[in-house]
Every structure is written in structure tokens, then in C-alpha cells.
Amino acid sequence: METKQRENWGSRLGFLMAAAGSAVGLGNIWRFPYMTGENGGGAFIIIYLFFVLVVGLSVMVAEFAVGRRTQQSAVGAYKSVSNKWTFAGVLGVLSGFFIMGFYPVVGGWAVAYIFKSFTGLLAAPDAIGDVFGGFITSPTQPIIWFLIFLAMNTLIVAKGIAGGIEKAGKVLMPTLFVLLILIAMRSMTLPGAGAGLEFLFKPDFSKVTGATFLAALGQAFFSLSLGMGCMITYGSYLNKSENLHSNALMVTLMDTGVALLAGLAIFPALFAFGMEPAAGPGLVFVVVPQIFAAMGGAGTVFSAIFFVALTVAALTSSVSLMEVVVAYLIDSRGMERKPAVYLTSAIMVVTGLLSSLSLGVMSGVTFLGVGAFDFFDILTDKIFLAIGGMILAIFCGWVLKKEDLEDELTNGGTIKFGLFNVWYALIKYVIPVAVAFVAVSGIMAITQQSLMIFGIGIIVVLALFSKKL
Ligand code: TRP
């Protein structure tokens, strides 16, 4: 049945960098800090780290294993077992679409800030917050940058797996890492930075609710690129001789390291400048330029480099999101790569436009109480990814054969996976129950309940019509 030789990663490092490139992105540098800020700091971080290590890492191992075992992208992987499960893959493709409804918009902001670094943004530090607000609500400016970002993304995906994605990741991830270390060092040595460290490391559990747990779980899935088949697809391109669990561990550690570094870069400076930790999505675009503004002339160059690196981190992630949709069209709908990429991209132009405008001129247009940007964001991050991860865990634990998983994770018995039984118990029993519990208590505590119920409705409808998908 296999006629075409499946594309493969060019090298071991290539896969690791691409998977880490998918994981490390706006989720770490833009989203993690503002989620931490909105959810009270240290307590959120502790809950987040717990979910990353216990749930996220296990689900990543599972996604890699399913992808490589079946040699299929998300939908094909589920479908190859039974078309009762096709909906789980389709849910992932839908999540990819929805995340791409807002992700390239924020990517566009990052591109814009490369140029803004040179055009007077840093000269008036007091105005940096207002500049951001004015920029993202404008009906034209952010849209131009969004289209530029999406165009770069489309080009990389159109060039295929080894050529585009791999090269971009290899060069620019290390740059980002080094830059973040430099910014964090500067931030932590500003006068008054201590309050920021306290915010990060002195947990206050008094404000923790079910919604905090759901936010932390959703952030863990989002940041690690889990719950929508992205890592299934990447795993399907992975060589049979690679060690899946050690790759998963490395990706998880890198991703978490970058998120924590971003926190160390932002919060000390934020407190030093006397700003609000709960300032929301503008955090990185407001605090980081302020740090650079305080550096004088050299700050301009650093700021530009930072936003170049952020753009690239965002690109290596959005490329992986688009790849899930494209791989579905290729593997399950029989399309050629190029038309699949252009079709996907054209639809994403529309969703991105709606998202960007929903922050400004279209802010009055809401559905279930939220605008387009929040609709795509909340629906994926607060419900689809976690449920997608839960379904994958159930699929692994209760549908696939334990021997097959063990065979896949030990490369047919040639390498060791000492924690296999622990992993298997987590996947089979602990994760399904834990995710269900967090989802229910989170939905009860959250303000956008009707949106959540709508999301669950979509999942139920997909499941009912799974055989037709
Ligand atoms: N993890 C990426 C980030 O943090 C975003 C991302 C890429 C993603 N692929 C994904 C999120 C798949 C969920 C699922 O920016």
C-alpha cells in the first residue's frame, strides 16, 4: 500500500531542532508570561511545571510513538486503527486551523516590532504601552504585518519537510536562547527587580481556582505543541532508529527552559518599571522594549535582534501548525503538497483578518461573548488541546496494544525505556482522569462557560459523525 517513500528528517539534530522549534514559540515568550501575570505568578508556575512533567511529557512520548508506529499524520494515524477514531484526528486539524486563526496575527506584531525598534519606539519609553494599544487596534497596520508573516510561513511549508522547516530551526533557535539569557540578566539587575523575582518564586496559593488549573494545563499543551497531532505528524517523519522518549524529554526541557527564561526576562523589569503583572497580551511587547529603551543607543539593535528571534521562533511553530493541516490534505485527501499549502493559507488569511480586526474596529462583533481572536484562542487553549490530549491517551491506553507501544518505544527491544510501565499507567489511567477532572472544574470556574460548552458540542458532533469524516 505504501507506494511513496515517506519524507524523512535529514538528521537526528534536524528532528530535535524542528520539534523544539515547534514547541518553542509565542507560547513561551508571549503567552507564558502574560498567563503567569494574570494567574498570580509563582503558584501558577508550580502548577504549570507539574502538568508539563506529568501530563505533557507523557503525552509527547505517546504522540511520537503513535506517529512513528503508524507512519501517518494525525488523522491517518487514528483512522488506520478504526474510523470510529477519525474524529480525534480531525479535531486536531480543526485545532490547528483555529490556532492559526490568531497565531500569525501575533507573529505579525513581532515582525512589526523589528521595524518599530528603529523608528522611534524606544525614544519615548513612557509611550510604549500606548503605542502597542494603538498599533494592534489599527484596521490596517497589523494586517499588513500579519500578511507578511503568513506569507513567510506559507513559503516554508510549501518547500517541504527537510528543506524549509529544518534549516530555519537549526540556525535561529540558539540565537533566541542566547538573547533571552542576556535580557534576563539585564532585567534582573535593574533597581527594584527583586519584587519581580518574588512574584515568580514566592507562590501565593490563595488565588488558585479551578480556572487556574485549567489555564496551566492548557498552557502546558499549547507550549509543548500537544493535543492536536502536531507531534504525531512530526514523529511520523522520524527515523526508526531514534530514541523517542529521550527526544521527548529534551524537547520538553528546552521548551520549559525558554518559558522560564522569558519569565525571568520580563517580571523583574516589569516590577522595576512599576507596571501591572496582569496587563495581558501586550506584556512582552511593552516590557521588553522598555528594557531596551533603558539601555540607550545599543538598545535599538538588541531590540531589533530580539524581535527577529521572536519572529523566527513564531515561524518554526506556525509552520508546524500549518503542516498538520497540510499533511491531512496530502495523506487523507490525496492532494499534492503545493495546492494543499495554498488552499490552507488562503483560508488562514480570512481567519487572521477576522482576528486582527476583532481587536479594533470589529470589537463589537462577538459570538458567545467573545471576538474572533479570543474565540480561536480560548476554544483551542482551554478545551480542544486538553481534550485532544486526553483522547490520545485513551487511544494509546485502551485501543492500541501494550506490546506494540513497548516495541515502538524500545525500537523493537534494541534500546531501554526503564519507565515504560510508569508511562503506560499514566497514559492509561492517570491522564484521562486528571484531564477530565481539570476540565470540569475549570469550566465551572471560568467566565466564558457558553463558549466552553459550544466547544464540547463540536467535539461531540465530530465524534458522532466520525465514520463520515
Ligand atoms: N507550541 C507553540 C508555541 O508555544 C505553538 C504550537 C505549535 C502549538 N504547534 C502546536 C500549540 C500544536 C498546540 C499544538 O508557540
Short mmCIF file of N, CA, C and O in Angstrom, two decimals, residues 54-55 58-59 217 221 386-387 389-398 423-440:
data_model
loop_
_atom_site.label_atom_id
_atom_site.label_comp_id
_atom_site.label_asym_id
_atom_site.label_seq_id
_atom_site.Cartn_x
_atom_site.Cartn_y
_atom_site.Cartn_z
N VAL A 54 4.28 15.77 34.28
CA VAL A 54 3.48 14.56 34.46
C VAL A 54 2.57 14.29 33.27
O VAL A 54 2.48 13.16 32.79
N VAL A 55 1.92 15.32 32.77
CA VAL A 55 0.98 15.12 31.67
C VAL A 55 1.67 15.36 30.32
O VAL A 55 1.65 14.50 29.43
N SER A 58 4.48 12.87 29.07
CA SER A 58 3.92 11.55 28.73
C SER A 58 3.14 11.60 27.42
O SER A 58 3.22 10.68 26.60
N VAL A 59 2.37 12.68 27.25
CA VAL A 59 1.58 12.78 26.01
C VAL A 59 2.51 12.97 24.82
O VAL A 59 2.27 12.44 23.73
N LEU A 217 -2.97 23.86 32.62
CA LEU A 217 -2.98 22.65 31.79
C LEU A 217 -3.00 23.02 30.31
O LEU A 217 -2.25 22.48 29.50
N PHE A 221 -0.12 22.20 27.31
CA PHE A 221 -0.37 21.59 26.00
C PHE A 221 0.04 22.53 24.88
O PHE A 221 0.69 22.14 23.92
N ALA A 386 -6.49 20.14 25.45
CA ALA A 386 -6.51 19.22 26.59
C ALA A 386 -7.36 18.00 26.29
O ALA A 386 -6.97 16.85 26.57
N ILE A 387 -8.54 18.22 25.70
CA ILE A 387 -9.40 17.08 25.36
C ILE A 387 -8.73 16.23 24.28
O ILE A 387 -8.77 14.99 24.31
N GLY A 389 -5.55 15.79 23.88
CA GLY A 389 -4.52 15.01 24.56
C GLY A 389 -5.13 13.85 25.34
O GLY A 389 -4.58 12.75 25.37
N MET A 390 -6.28 14.13 25.94
CA MET A 390 -6.95 13.09 26.71
C MET A 390 -7.40 11.95 25.79
O MET A 390 -7.21 10.77 26.10
N ILE A 391 -7.94 12.31 24.63
CA ILE A 391 -8.40 11.29 23.69
C ILE A 391 -7.20 10.46 23.20
O ILE A 391 -7.28 9.24 23.10
N LEU A 392 -6.09 11.14 22.95
CA LEU A 392 -4.90 10.40 22.52
C LEU A 392 -4.46 9.41 23.59
O LEU A 392 -4.09 8.27 23.30
N ALA A 393 -4.51 9.85 24.86
CA ALA A 393 -4.11 8.97 25.96
C ALA A 393 -5.03 7.77 26.03
O ALA A 393 -4.58 6.62 26.19
N ILE A 394 -6.34 8.01 25.89
CA ILE A 394 -7.29 6.90 25.93
C ILE A 394 -7.03 5.95 24.75
O ILE A 394 -7.02 4.72 24.91
N PHE A 395 -6.77 6.53 23.61
CA PHE A 395 -6.49 5.74 22.40
C PHE A 395 -5.26 4.84 22.62
O PHE A 395 -5.28 3.64 22.33
N CYS A 396 -4.22 5.42 23.18
CA CYS A 396 -3.00 4.64 23.44
C CYS A 396 -3.24 3.57 24.50
O CYS A 396 -2.83 2.42 24.36
N GLY A 397 -3.89 3.97 25.57
CA GLY A 397 -4.03 3.08 26.72
C GLY A 397 -5.04 1.97 26.50
O GLY A 397 -4.88 0.86 27.01
N TRP A 398 -6.10 2.26 25.76
CA TRP A 398 -7.21 1.32 25.70
C TRP A 398 -7.45 0.73 24.32
O TRP A 398 -8.22 -0.23 24.19
N TRP A 423 5.03 5.13 32.55
CA TRP A 423 4.44 5.90 31.46
C TRP A 423 3.09 5.32 31.05
O TRP A 423 2.10 6.03 30.89
N TYR A 424 3.05 3.99 30.92
CA TYR A 424 1.83 3.35 30.45
C TYR A 424 0.68 3.55 31.44
O TYR A 424 -0.45 3.83 31.04
N ALA A 425 1.00 3.47 32.73
CA ALA A 425 -0.05 3.67 33.74
C ALA A 425 -0.55 5.12 33.72
O ALA A 425 -1.75 5.38 33.86
N LEU A 426 0.38 6.04 33.52
CA LEU A 426 -0.03 7.45 33.44
C LEU A 426 -0.97 7.66 32.26
O LEU A 426 -2.02 8.29 32.38
N ILE A 427 -0.57 7.11 31.11
CA ILE A 427 -1.37 7.30 29.90
C ILE A 427 -2.72 6.61 30.00
O ILE A 427 -3.75 7.14 29.60
N LYS A 428 -2.72 5.42 30.56
CA LYS A 428 -3.95 4.63 30.57
C LYS A 428 -4.95 5.10 31.64
O LYS A 428 -6.14 5.18 31.36
N TYR A 429 -4.44 5.40 32.83
CA TYR A 429 -5.37 5.72 33.91
C TYR A 429 -5.30 7.18 34.36
O TYR A 429 -6.31 7.86 34.47
N VAL A 430 -4.10 7.64 34.67
CA VAL A 430 -3.97 8.92 35.38
C VAL A 430 -4.36 10.10 34.49
O VAL A 430 -5.16 10.95 34.89
N ILE A 431 -3.82 10.15 33.28
CA ILE A 431 -4.04 11.33 32.45
C ILE A 431 -5.50 11.50 32.01
O ILE A 431 -6.04 12.60 32.14
N PRO A 432 -6.16 10.45 31.55
CA PRO A 432 -7.58 10.65 31.21
C PRO A 432 -8.40 11.19 32.37
O PRO A 432 -9.18 12.13 32.21
N VAL A 433 -8.18 10.63 33.55
CA VAL A 433 -8.97 11.07 34.71
C VAL A 433 -8.57 12.50 35.10
O VAL A 433 -9.43 13.36 35.34
N ALA A 434 -7.28 12.77 35.12
CA ALA A 434 -6.81 14.10 35.56
C ALA A 434 -7.30 15.19 34.61
O ALA A 434 -7.79 16.23 35.06
N VAL A 435 -7.19 14.95 33.30
CA VAL A 435 -7.62 15.98 32.35
C VAL A 435 -9.13 16.21 32.47
O VAL A 435 -9.60 17.35 32.49
N ALA A 436 -9.88 15.13 32.58
CA ALA A 436 -11.34 15.28 32.71
C ALA A 436 -11.67 16.10 33.95
O ALA A 436 -12.50 17.01 33.93
N PHE A 437 -10.98 15.80 35.04
CA PHE A 437 -11.24 16.49 36.30
C PHE A 437 -10.91 17.98 36.17
O PHE A 437 -11.70 18.84 36.56
N VAL A 438 -9.74 18.27 35.63
CA VAL A 438 -9.33 19.68 35.49
C VAL A 438 -10.28 20.41 34.54
O VAL A 438 -10.67 21.56 34.78
N ALA A 439 -10.68 19.74 33.46
CA ALA A 439 -11.59 20.39 32.51
C ALA A 439 -12.91 20.74 33.16
O ALA A 439 -13.40 21.86 33.05
N VAL A 440 -13.46 19.78 33.90
CA VAL A 440 -14.76 20.05 34.53
C VAL A 440 -14.65 21.15 35.57
O VAL A 440 -15.43 22.11 35.57
#
